[in-house]
PDB file of C-alpha atoms in Angstrom:
ATOM      1  CA  MET V 276     -12.057  29.167 -42.539  1.00 60.00           C
ATOM      2  CA  LYS V 277     -12.611  25.549 -41.527  1.00 62.00           C
ATOM      3  CA  ASN V 278      -9.164  25.439 -39.931  1.00 72.00           C
ATOM      4  CA  SER V 279      -9.868  28.600 -37.908  1.00 78.00           C
ATOM      5  CA  ALA V 280     -13.183  27.200 -36.645  1.00 80.00           C
ATOM      6  CA  PHE V 281     -11.481  23.950 -35.694  1.00 81.00           C
ATOM      7  CA  GLN V 282      -8.703  25.817 -33.847  1.00 83.00           C
ATOM      8  CA  ILE V 283     -11.278  27.850 -31.872  1.00 86.00           C
ATOM      9  CA  PHE V 284     -13.253  24.701 -31.031  1.00 85.00           C
ATOM     10  CA  ARG V 285     -10.092  22.914 -29.915  1.00 84.00           C
ATOM     11  CA  PHE V 286      -9.072  25.916 -27.795  1.00 86.00           C
ATOM     12  CA  ILE V 287     -12.468  25.958 -26.047  1.00 88.00           C
ATOM     13  CA  ILE V 288     -12.300  22.208 -25.352  1.00 89.00           C
ATOM     14  CA  LEU V 289      -8.763  22.521 -23.953  1.00 88.00           C
ATOM     15  CA  LEU V 290      -9.759  25.553 -21.856  1.00 89.00           C
ATOM     16  CA  VAL V 291     -12.762  23.746 -20.339  1.00 88.00           C
ATOM     17  CA  GLY V 292     -10.636  20.659 -19.696  1.00 87.00           C
ATOM     18  CA  SER V 293      -7.864  22.724 -18.094  1.00 87.00           C
ATOM     19  CA  ILE V 294     -10.294  24.526 -15.778  1.00 87.00           C
ATOM     20  CA  SER V 295     -11.894  21.262 -14.669  1.00 86.00           C
ATOM     21  CA  MET V 296      -8.441  19.809 -13.941  1.00 85.00           C
ATOM     22  CA  LEU V 297      -6.962  22.866 -12.199  1.00 87.00           C
ATOM     23  CA  TYR V 298     -10.012  23.927 -10.163  1.00 88.00           C
ATOM     24  CA  PRO V 299      -9.559  21.240  -7.443  1.00 87.00           C
ATOM     25  CA  LEU V 300      -5.886  22.225  -7.064  1.00 87.00           C
ATOM     26  CA  PHE V 301      -6.817  25.916  -6.879  1.00 88.00           C
ATOM     27  CA  TRP V 302      -9.440  25.197  -4.194  1.00 87.00           C
ATOM     28  CA  MET V 303      -6.961  23.093  -2.200  1.00 88.00           C
ATOM     29  CA  ILE V 304      -4.495  26.000  -2.143  1.00 90.00           C
ATOM     30  CA  ILE V 305      -7.212  28.437  -1.029  1.00 88.00           C
ATOM     31  CA  ILE V 306      -8.346  26.172   1.832  1.00 88.00           C
ATOM     32  CA  ALA V 307      -4.738  25.455   2.857  1.00 87.00           C
ATOM     33  CA  LEU V 308      -4.176  29.174   3.406  1.00 88.00           C
ATOM     34  CA  LYS V 309      -7.454  29.928   5.207  1.00 84.00           C
ATOM     35  CA  GLY V 310      -8.078  30.096   8.931  1.00 82.00           C
ATOM     36  CA  ASN V 311      -9.991  27.170  10.388  1.00 78.00           C
ATOM     37  CA  ASP V 312     -13.152  29.263  10.952  1.00 77.00           C
ATOM     38  CA  ASP V 313     -13.237  30.374   7.312  1.00 78.00           C
ATOM     39  CA  VAL V 314     -13.048  26.915   5.696  1.00 76.00           C
ATOM     40  CA  PHE V 315     -16.810  26.307   5.654  1.00 78.00           C
ATOM     41  CA  SER V 316     -17.960  29.928   5.499  1.00 75.00           C
ATOM     42  CA  LEU V 317     -21.064  30.656   3.375  1.00 76.00           C
ATOM     43  CA  PRO V 318     -20.949  32.011   0.779  1.00 76.00           C
ATOM     44  CA  PRO V 319     -17.428  30.618   0.258  1.00 75.00           C
ATOM     45  CA  ASP V 320     -14.579  33.090  -0.083  1.00 76.00           C
ATOM     46  CA  TRP V 321     -12.582  32.761  -3.307  1.00 77.00           C
ATOM     47  CA  TYR V 322      -9.440  33.961  -1.574  1.00 76.00           C
ATOM     48  CA  PRO V 323      -8.256  33.832   2.059  1.00 76.00           C
ATOM     49  CA  LYS V 324      -8.877  36.867   4.286  1.00 77.00           C
ATOM     50  CA  GLU V 325      -5.431  36.224   5.736  1.00 80.00           C
ATOM     51  CA  PHE V 326      -2.682  34.044   4.359  1.00 84.00           C
ATOM     52  CA  ASN V 327      -2.054  31.496   7.125  1.00 84.00           C
ATOM     53  CA  TRP V 328       1.290  30.082   5.996  1.00 87.00           C
ATOM     54  CA  GLU V 329       1.736  28.485   9.430  1.00 88.00           C
ATOM     55  CA  ASN V 330      -0.933  25.926   8.379  1.00 87.00           C
ATOM     56  CA  PHE V 331       1.833  24.036   6.547  1.00 90.00           C
ATOM     57  CA  VAL V 332       3.913  23.754   9.725  1.00 90.00           C
ATOM     58  CA  ILE V 333       0.983  22.814  12.000  1.00 88.00           C
ATOM     59  CA  GLY V 334      -0.428  20.364   9.449  1.00 86.00           C
ATOM     60  CA  THR V 335       2.857  18.497   9.064  1.00 88.00           C
ATOM     61  CA  GLU V 336       3.263  18.293  12.863  1.00 88.00           C
ATOM     62  CA  GLN V 337      -0.253  16.932  13.464  1.00 86.00           C
ATOM     63  CA  ILE V 338       0.063  14.256  10.765  1.00 86.00           C
ATOM     64  CA  HIS V 339       3.667  13.314  11.649  1.00 87.00           C
ATOM     65  CA  PHE V 340       4.241  14.198   8.025  1.00 89.00           C
ATOM     66  CA  TRP V 341       8.030  14.021   7.678  1.00 91.00           C
ATOM     67  CA  ARG V 342       8.360  10.614   9.364  1.00 92.00           C
ATOM     68  CA  ALA V 343       5.675   9.185   7.062  1.00 92.00           C
ATOM     69  CA  PHE V 344       7.218  11.071   4.107  1.00 93.00           C
ATOM     70  CA  SER V 345      10.569   9.341   4.612  1.00 93.00           C
ATOM     71  CA  ASN V 346       8.799   5.970   4.940  1.00 93.00           C
ATOM     72  CA  SER V 347       6.944   6.560   1.666  1.00 93.00           C
ATOM     73  CA  MET V 348      10.100   7.712  -0.088  1.00 94.00           C
ATOM     74  CA  ILE V 349      12.037   4.573   0.931  1.00 94.00           C
ATOM     75  CA  ILE V 350       9.186   2.268  -0.107  1.00 94.00           C
ATOM     76  CA  ALA V 351       8.532   4.075  -3.399  1.00 94.00           C
ATOM     77  CA  VAL V 352      12.202   4.220  -4.448  1.00 95.00           C
ATOM     78  CA  LEU V 353      12.867   0.541  -3.662  1.00 95.00           C
ATOM     79  CA  CYS V 354       9.634  -0.602  -5.363  1.00 94.00           C
ATOM     80  CA  THR V 355      10.434   1.501  -8.441  1.00 94.00           C
ATOM     81  CA  ILE V 356      13.960   0.071  -8.698  1.00 94.00           C
ATOM     82  CA  GLY V 357      12.642  -3.479  -8.296  1.00 94.00           C
ATOM     83  CA  GLN V 358       9.824  -3.127 -10.802  1.00 93.00           C
ATOM     84  CA  ILE V 359      11.969  -1.479 -13.471  1.00 93.00           C
ATOM     85  CA  ILE V 360      14.865  -3.954 -13.252  1.00 93.00           C
ATOM     86  CA  SER V 361      12.662  -7.057 -13.205  1.00 93.00           C
ATOM     87  CA  SER V 362      10.235  -5.809 -15.864  1.00 91.00           C
ATOM     88  CA  VAL V 363      13.052  -4.834 -18.255  1.00 92.00           C
ATOM     89  CA  LEU V 364      14.759  -8.219 -17.837  1.00 92.00           C
ATOM     90  CA  VAL V 365      11.529 -10.187 -18.352  1.00 90.00           C
ATOM     91  CA  GLY V 366      10.384  -7.908 -21.167  1.00 89.00           C
ATOM     92  CA  TYR V 367      13.687  -8.303 -23.010  1.00 90.00           C
ATOM     93  CA  GLY V 368      13.532 -12.080 -22.684  1.00 88.00           C
ATOM     94  CA  LEU V 369       9.948 -12.360 -23.894  1.00 86.00           C
ATOM     95  CA  GLY V 370      10.206  -9.657 -26.532  1.00 84.00           C
ATOM     96  CA  ARG V 371      13.537 -10.263 -28.252  1.00 84.00           C
ATOM     97  CA  LEU V 372      14.813 -13.737 -27.399  1.00 84.00           C
ATOM     98  CA  ARG V 373      13.547 -16.906 -29.047  1.00 83.00           C
ATOM     99  CA  PHE V 374      13.116 -19.990 -26.836  1.00 82.00           C
ATOM    100  CA  PRO V 375      10.617 -22.878 -26.508  1.00 84.00           C
ATOM    101  CA  GLY V 376       7.402 -21.858 -24.733  1.00 82.00           C
ATOM    102  CA  ARG V 377       7.951 -18.121 -25.333  1.00 81.00           C
ATOM    103  CA  LYS V 378       4.443 -17.576 -26.704  1.00 83.00           C
ATOM    104  CA  MET V 379       2.901 -19.473 -23.783  1.00 85.00           C
ATOM    105  CA  TRP V 380       4.739 -17.312 -21.216  1.00 83.00           C
ATOM    106  CA  PHE V 381       3.796 -14.170 -23.124  1.00 81.00           C
ATOM    107  CA  SER V 382       0.136 -15.241 -23.118  1.00 82.00           C
ATOM    108  CA  LEU V 383       0.291 -15.937 -19.368  1.00 82.00           C
ATOM    109  CA  PHE V 384       1.749 -12.492 -18.765  1.00 77.00           C
ATOM    110  CA  VAL V 385      -0.890 -10.747 -20.849  1.00 77.00           C
ATOM    111  CA  GLY V 386      -3.604 -12.895 -19.265  1.00 80.00           C
ATOM    112  CA  SER V 387      -2.460 -11.929 -15.759  1.00 78.00           C
ATOM    113  CA  LEU V 388      -3.303  -8.309 -16.618  1.00 77.00           C
ATOM    114  CA  MET V 389      -6.980  -9.287 -16.601  1.00 78.00           C
ATOM    115  CA  LEU V 390      -6.925 -10.610 -13.022  1.00 76.00           C
ATOM    116  CA  PRO V 391      -8.134  -8.251 -10.257  1.00 76.00           C
ATOM    117  CA  GLY V 392      -5.360  -7.487  -7.794  1.00 71.00           C
ATOM    118  CA  PHE V 393      -7.342  -8.427  -4.684  1.00 74.00           C
ATOM    119  CA  ILE V 394      -7.618 -12.104  -5.743  1.00 76.00           C
ATOM    120  CA  GLY V 395      -4.281 -12.976  -4.161  1.00 79.00           C
ATOM    121  CA  LEU V 396      -4.666 -10.943  -0.968  1.00 84.00           C
ATOM    122  CA  ILE V 397      -5.672 -13.781   1.375  1.00 87.00           C
ATOM    123  CA  PRO V 398      -3.130 -16.431   0.207  1.00 87.00           C
ATOM    124  CA  LEU V 399      -0.389 -13.806   0.128  1.00 89.00           C
ATOM    125  CA  PHE V 400      -1.309 -12.645   3.616  1.00 90.00           C
ATOM    126  CA  HIS V 401      -0.962 -16.219   4.917  1.00 91.00           C
ATOM    127  CA  LEU V 402       2.342 -16.632   3.043  1.00 91.00           C
ATOM    128  CA  TYR V 403       3.898 -13.411   4.340  1.00 91.00           C
ATOM    129  CA  THR V 404       2.645 -14.046   7.871  1.00 92.00           C
ATOM    130  CA  SER V 405       4.191 -17.524   7.865  1.00 93.00           C
ATOM    131  CA  LEU V 406       7.487 -15.969   6.704  1.00 92.00           C
ATOM    132  CA  GLY V 407       7.432 -13.558   9.650  1.00 91.00           C
ATOM    133  CA  TRP V 408       7.020 -10.515   7.418  1.00 91.00           C
ATOM    134  CA  TYR V 409       3.911  -9.155   9.166  1.00 91.00           C
ATOM    135  CA  ASN V 410       4.345  -5.577  10.393  1.00 90.00           C
ATOM    136  CA  THR V 411       7.380  -5.068   8.139  1.00 91.00           C
ATOM    137  CA  TRP V 412       7.817  -3.387   4.742  1.00 92.00           C
ATOM    138  CA  LEU V 413       8.876  -6.671   3.105  1.00 93.00           C
ATOM    139  CA  PRO V 414       5.387  -7.689   1.788  1.00 92.00           C
ATOM    140  CA  ILE V 415       5.232  -4.301   0.042  1.00 92.00           C
ATOM    141  CA  ILE V 416       8.783  -4.101  -1.343  1.00 93.00           C
ATOM    142  CA  VAL V 417       9.870  -7.686  -2.145  1.00 93.00           C
ATOM    143  CA  PRO V 418       7.068  -8.509  -4.687  1.00 90.00           C
ATOM    144  CA  ALA V 419       8.193  -5.494  -6.744  1.00 90.00           C
ATOM    145  CA  PHE V 420      11.414  -7.351  -7.576  1.00 91.00           C
ATOM    146  CA  PHE V 421       9.450 -10.164  -9.271  1.00 87.00           C
ATOM    147  CA  GLY V 422       8.208  -8.139 -12.234  1.00 78.00           C
ATOM    148  CA  ASN V 423       5.137  -6.163 -13.101  1.00 83.00           C
ATOM    149  CA  ALA V 424       2.918  -7.481 -15.888  1.00 85.00           C
ATOM    150  CA  SER V 425       1.853  -4.031 -17.121  1.00 86.00           C
ATOM    151  CA  PHE V 426       5.401  -2.661 -17.293  1.00 88.00           C
ATOM    152  CA  THR V 427       6.683  -5.859 -18.904  1.00 89.00           C
ATOM    153  CA  PHE V 428       4.026  -5.560 -21.573  1.00 87.00           C
ATOM    154  CA  LEU V 429       4.913  -1.893 -22.159  1.00 87.00           C
ATOM    155  CA  PHE V 430       8.610  -2.742 -22.525  1.00 89.00           C
ATOM    156  CA  ILE V 431       7.871  -5.592 -24.952  1.00 88.00           C
ATOM    157  CA  GLN V 432       5.768  -3.280 -27.091  1.00 84.00           C
ATOM    158  CA  PHE V 433       8.382  -0.517 -27.119  1.00 85.00           C
ATOM    159  CA  SER V 434      11.376  -2.782 -27.724  1.00 83.00           C
ATOM    160  CA  SER V 435       9.573  -4.384 -30.659  1.00 82.00           C
ATOM    161  CA  THR V 436      10.056  -1.078 -32.530  1.00 82.00           C
ATOM    162  CA  ILE V 437      13.872  -1.456 -32.319  1.00 85.00           C
ATOM    163  CA  PRO V 438      15.212  -3.293 -35.409  1.00 86.00           C
ATOM    164  CA  LYS V 439      16.708  -6.740 -34.718  1.00 84.00           C
ATOM    165  CA  SER V 440      19.714  -5.740 -36.819  1.00 86.00           C
ATOM    166  CA  PHE V 441      21.097  -3.912 -33.731  1.00 86.00           C
ATOM    167  CA  ASP V 442      21.121  -7.204 -31.804  1.00 84.00           C
ATOM    168  CA  GLU V 443      22.729  -9.047 -34.702  1.00 85.00           C
ATOM    169  CA  ALA V 444      25.444  -6.409 -35.106  1.00 87.00           C
ATOM    170  CA  ALA V 445      26.212  -6.563 -31.366  1.00 86.00           C
ATOM    171  CA  LYS V 446      26.395 -10.370 -31.485  1.00 87.00           C
ATOM    172  CA  ILE V 447      28.871 -10.191 -34.364  1.00 86.00           C
ATOM    173  CA  ASP V 448      31.001  -7.955 -32.105  1.00 84.00           C
ATOM    174  CA  GLY V 449      30.893 -10.695 -29.443  1.00 83.00           C
ATOM    175  CA  ALA V 450      28.276  -9.260 -27.065  1.00 83.00           C
ATOM    176  CA  ASN V 451      26.113 -11.653 -25.052  1.00 87.00           C
ATOM    177  CA  ASP V 452      22.415 -11.085 -24.319  1.00 86.00           C
ATOM    178  CA  LEU V 453      22.934  -9.144 -21.079  1.00 87.00           C
ATOM    179  CA  ARG V 454      25.462  -6.855 -22.763  1.00 89.00           C
ATOM    180  CA  ILE V 455      23.087  -6.283 -25.680  1.00 89.00           C
ATOM    181  CA  LEU V 456      20.333  -5.412 -23.228  1.00 88.00           C
ATOM    182  CA  TRP V 457      22.487  -3.011 -21.186  1.00 89.00           C
ATOM    183  CA  ASN V 458      24.472  -1.353 -24.001  1.00 88.00           C
ATOM    184  CA  VAL V 459      21.963  -1.388 -26.876  1.00 88.00           C
ATOM    185  CA  ILE V 460      18.344  -1.880 -25.822  1.00 89.00           C
ATOM    186  CA  VAL V 461      18.259   0.060 -22.537  1.00 89.00           C
ATOM    187  CA  PRO V 462      19.783   3.294 -23.952  1.00 89.00           C
ATOM    188  CA  MET V 463      17.352   3.189 -26.876  1.00 88.00           C
ATOM    189  CA  SER V 464      14.422   2.451 -24.558  1.00 87.00           C
ATOM    190  CA  MET V 465      14.916   5.332 -22.130  1.00 88.00           C
ATOM    191  CA  PRO V 466      11.574   7.016 -23.027  1.00 87.00           C
ATOM    192  CA  ILE V 467       9.553   3.949 -22.029  1.00 88.00           C
ATOM    193  CA  ILE V 468      11.787   3.185 -19.025  1.00 90.00           C
ATOM    194  CA  ILE V 469      11.289   6.713 -17.656  1.00 89.00           C
ATOM    195  CA  THR V 470       7.559   6.418 -18.355  1.00 88.00           C
ATOM    196  CA  MET V 471       7.529   3.156 -16.376  1.00 90.00           C
ATOM    197  CA  MET V 472       9.500   4.833 -13.571  1.00 91.00           C
ATOM    198  CA  ILE V 473       6.937   7.636 -13.310  1.00 90.00           C
ATOM    199  CA  PHE V 474       4.018   5.186 -13.220  1.00 91.00           C
ATOM    200  CA  SER V 475       5.824   2.897 -10.770  1.00 92.00           C
ATOM    201  CA  PHE V 476       6.745   5.702  -8.387  1.00 92.00           C
ATOM    202  CA  GLN V 477       3.224   7.078  -8.518  1.00 91.00           C
ATOM    203  CA  GLY V 478       1.703   3.672  -7.747  1.00 91.00           C
ATOM    204  CA  SER V 479       4.143   2.999  -4.908  1.00 92.00           C
ATOM    205  CA  TRP V 480       3.800   6.519  -3.482  1.00 92.00           C
ATOM    206  CA  ASN V 481       0.011   6.180  -3.337  1.00 91.00           C
ATOM    207  CA  GLN V 482      -0.027   2.627  -1.935  1.00 89.00           C
ATOM    208  CA  TYR V 483      -2.724   2.336   0.690  1.00 89.00           C
ATOM    209  CA  LEU V 484      -4.316  -1.124   0.778  1.00 88.00           C
ATOM    210  CA  GLU V 485      -1.234  -3.258   1.394  1.00 89.00           C
ATOM    211  CA  PRO V 486       0.286  -0.979   4.082  1.00 90.00           C
ATOM    212  CA  VAL V 487      -3.076  -0.981   5.891  1.00 91.00           C
ATOM    213  CA  ILE V 488      -3.157  -4.805   5.792  1.00 90.00           C
ATOM    214  CA  TYR V 489       0.437  -5.486   6.793  1.00 91.00           C
ATOM    215  CA  LEU V 490       1.518  -2.551   8.980  1.00 90.00           C
ATOM    216  CA  VAL V 491       0.093  -2.097  12.487  1.00 89.00           C
ATOM    217  CA  ASP V 492       2.976   0.003  13.834  1.00 88.00           C
ATOM    218  CA  GLN V 493       2.124   3.627  13.042  1.00 87.00           C
ATOM    219  CA  SER V 494       5.806   4.597  12.921  1.00 90.00           C
ATOM    220  CA  LYS V 495       6.107   2.413   9.773  1.00 90.00           C
ATOM    221  CA  TRP V 496       3.077   3.854   7.985  1.00 92.00           C
ATOM    222  CA  PRO V 497       3.629   5.501   4.589  1.00 92.00           C
ATOM    223  CA  LEU V 498       2.241   8.944   3.959  1.00 92.00           C
ATOM    224  CA  ALA V 499      -0.960   7.795   2.220  1.00 91.00           C
ATOM    225  CA  VAL V 500      -2.023   5.858   5.326  1.00 91.00           C
ATOM    226  CA  SER V 501      -1.078   8.659   7.739  1.00 90.00           C
ATOM    227  CA  MET V 502      -3.018  11.204   5.684  1.00 88.00           C
ATOM    228  CA  ALA V 503      -6.083   8.960   5.487  1.00 88.00           C
ATOM    229  CA  SER V 504      -5.891   8.269   9.227  1.00 87.00           C
ATOM    230  CA  TYR V 505      -5.846  12.001   9.997  1.00 84.00           C
ATOM    231  CA  ALA V 506      -8.734  12.679   7.580  1.00 80.00           C
ATOM    232  CA  SER V 507     -10.892  10.040   9.286  1.00 77.00           C
ATOM    233  CA  THR V 508     -10.599  11.540  12.776  1.00 73.00           C
ATOM    234  CA  TRP V 509     -13.450  13.521  14.313  1.00 68.00           C
ATOM    235  CA  THR V 510     -11.271  16.571  14.816  1.00 75.00           C
ATOM    236  CA  THR V 511      -9.943  16.933  11.279  1.00 77.00           C
ATOM    237  CA  GLN V 512      -8.983  20.513  10.538  1.00 83.00           C
ATOM    238  CA  TRP V 513      -9.216  20.719   6.787  1.00 86.00           C
ATOM    239  CA  ASN V 514      -6.969  23.724   6.318  1.00 86.00           C
ATOM    240  CA  TYR V 515      -4.117  21.791   7.960  1.00 88.00           C
ATOM    241  CA  PHE V 516      -5.011  18.661   5.998  1.00 89.00           C
ATOM    242  CA  MET V 517      -5.013  20.503   2.657  1.00 89.00           C
ATOM    243  CA  ALA V 518      -1.676  22.142   3.467  1.00 90.00           C
ATOM    244  CA  ALA V 519      -0.131  18.718   4.127  1.00 90.00           C
ATOM    245  CA  ASP V 520      -1.900  17.297   1.065  1.00 89.00           C
ATOM    246  CA  LEU V 521      -0.207  19.861  -1.175  1.00 90.00           C
ATOM    247  CA  LEU V 522       3.169  18.760   0.181  1.00 91.00           C
ATOM    248  CA  TYR V 523       2.096  15.137  -0.376  1.00 91.00           C
ATOM    249  CA  MET V 524       1.532  15.865  -4.089  1.00 89.00           C
ATOM    250  CA  LEU V 525       4.797  17.745  -4.528  1.00 89.00           C
ATOM    251  CA  PRO V 526       7.194  14.800  -5.267  1.00 89.00           C
ATOM    252  CA  MET V 527       4.899  13.450  -7.986  1.00 88.00           C
ATOM    253  CA  LEU V 528       4.609  16.868  -9.626  1.00 87.00           C
ATOM    254  CA  ILE V 529       8.403  17.351  -9.562  1.00 89.00           C
ATOM    255  CA  ILE V 530       9.052  13.900 -11.040  1.00 87.00           C
ATOM    256  CA  PHE V 531       6.441  14.397 -13.751  1.00 84.00           C
ATOM    257  CA  PHE V 532       7.788  17.776 -14.866  1.00 85.00           C
ATOM    258  CA  ILE V 533      11.380  16.462 -14.908  1.00 85.00           C
ATOM    259  CA  GLY V 534      10.446  13.416 -16.995  1.00 79.00           C
ATOM    260  CA  GLN V 535       7.656  15.016 -19.027  1.00 78.00           C
ATOM    261  CA  LYS V 536       9.604  14.979 -22.325  1.00 76.00           C
ATOM    262  CA  TYR V 537      10.449  11.265 -22.098  1.00 75.00           C
ATOM    263  CA  PHE V 538       6.979  10.480 -20.733  1.00 74.00           C
ATOM    264  CA  MET V 539       5.272  11.835 -23.864  1.00 71.00           C
ATOM    265  CA  GLN V 540       7.812  10.124 -26.141  1.00 71.00           C
ATOM    266  CA  GLY V 541       7.324   6.805 -24.357  1.00 67.00           C
ATOM    267  CA  LEU V 542       3.540   6.806 -24.560  1.00 67.00           C
ATOM    268  CA  GLY V 543       3.625   8.012 -28.174  1.00 66.00           C
ATOM    269  CA  SER V 544       6.050   5.267 -29.223  1.00 64.00           C
ATOM    270  CA  VAL V 545       3.982   2.514 -27.611  1.00 60.00           C
ATOM    271  CA  ASN V 546       0.841   3.872 -29.242  1.00 59.00           C
ATOM    272  CA  SER V 547       2.447   3.939 -32.694  1.00 58.00           C
ATOM    273  CA  ALA V 548       3.926   0.466 -32.245  1.00 55.00           C
ATOM    274  CA  GLY V 549       0.522  -1.175 -31.841  1.00 51.00           C
ATOM    275  CA  LEU V 550      -0.002  -4.641 -30.403  1.00 48.00           C
ATOM    276  CA  LYS V 551       2.548  -7.263 -31.448  1.00 52.00           C
TER     277      LYS V 551
END
């Protein structure tokens, strides 16, 4: 009896949570298919009088969607590659190798997680400007290849669950540290690596602040900046904006559903590992 009551309670909680999460997406789809005159009609219509599928074409043309989409895709893919490679290398070194000062470097890495990201904006702006990187993608992409403290920490936590006997067996077979990392640790760490990839791509795809600071040429803007620029104009037509916004969300949804299995495994493994 108690189990049945608990199952019903859990179902109600999940149902309420699902509705609150899906309602904004449902409303976006409705507005994206409405005519411009029906967007702010009172009382609001729960379904479009006519399905205006051409809103997707007009919206993408007004926002220069596909140019900005390709910019965002290039930036997000390069940043994801850089963050994963550098974070795995640093995480392997700090998590599984023993060398003088290891604990100090680990503490510095964990401590850097507490620093707000905007602290370094001004000195970094001066640095990148002096390097001639202003109005290029370099200030956005290059720092990704120097590690990410959050992903490094995640990798250290996950790799700590892999027994050291695998490393020792590989060393007996003559493998060096890079070979152990590539042939032993990376294959066994795919859940957390894919989890990091999803988070990294999401963060890079939604980047707004740094592109606004460093990019003045609109042809180089990523999609997040182009969408925000369109939404801030006086003549914003929200049905077109919502249509483009649905397309903006599409890559993240596809990536999440493809990597969902590994994503849940990765987060579950880190949670069960605890802090080391």
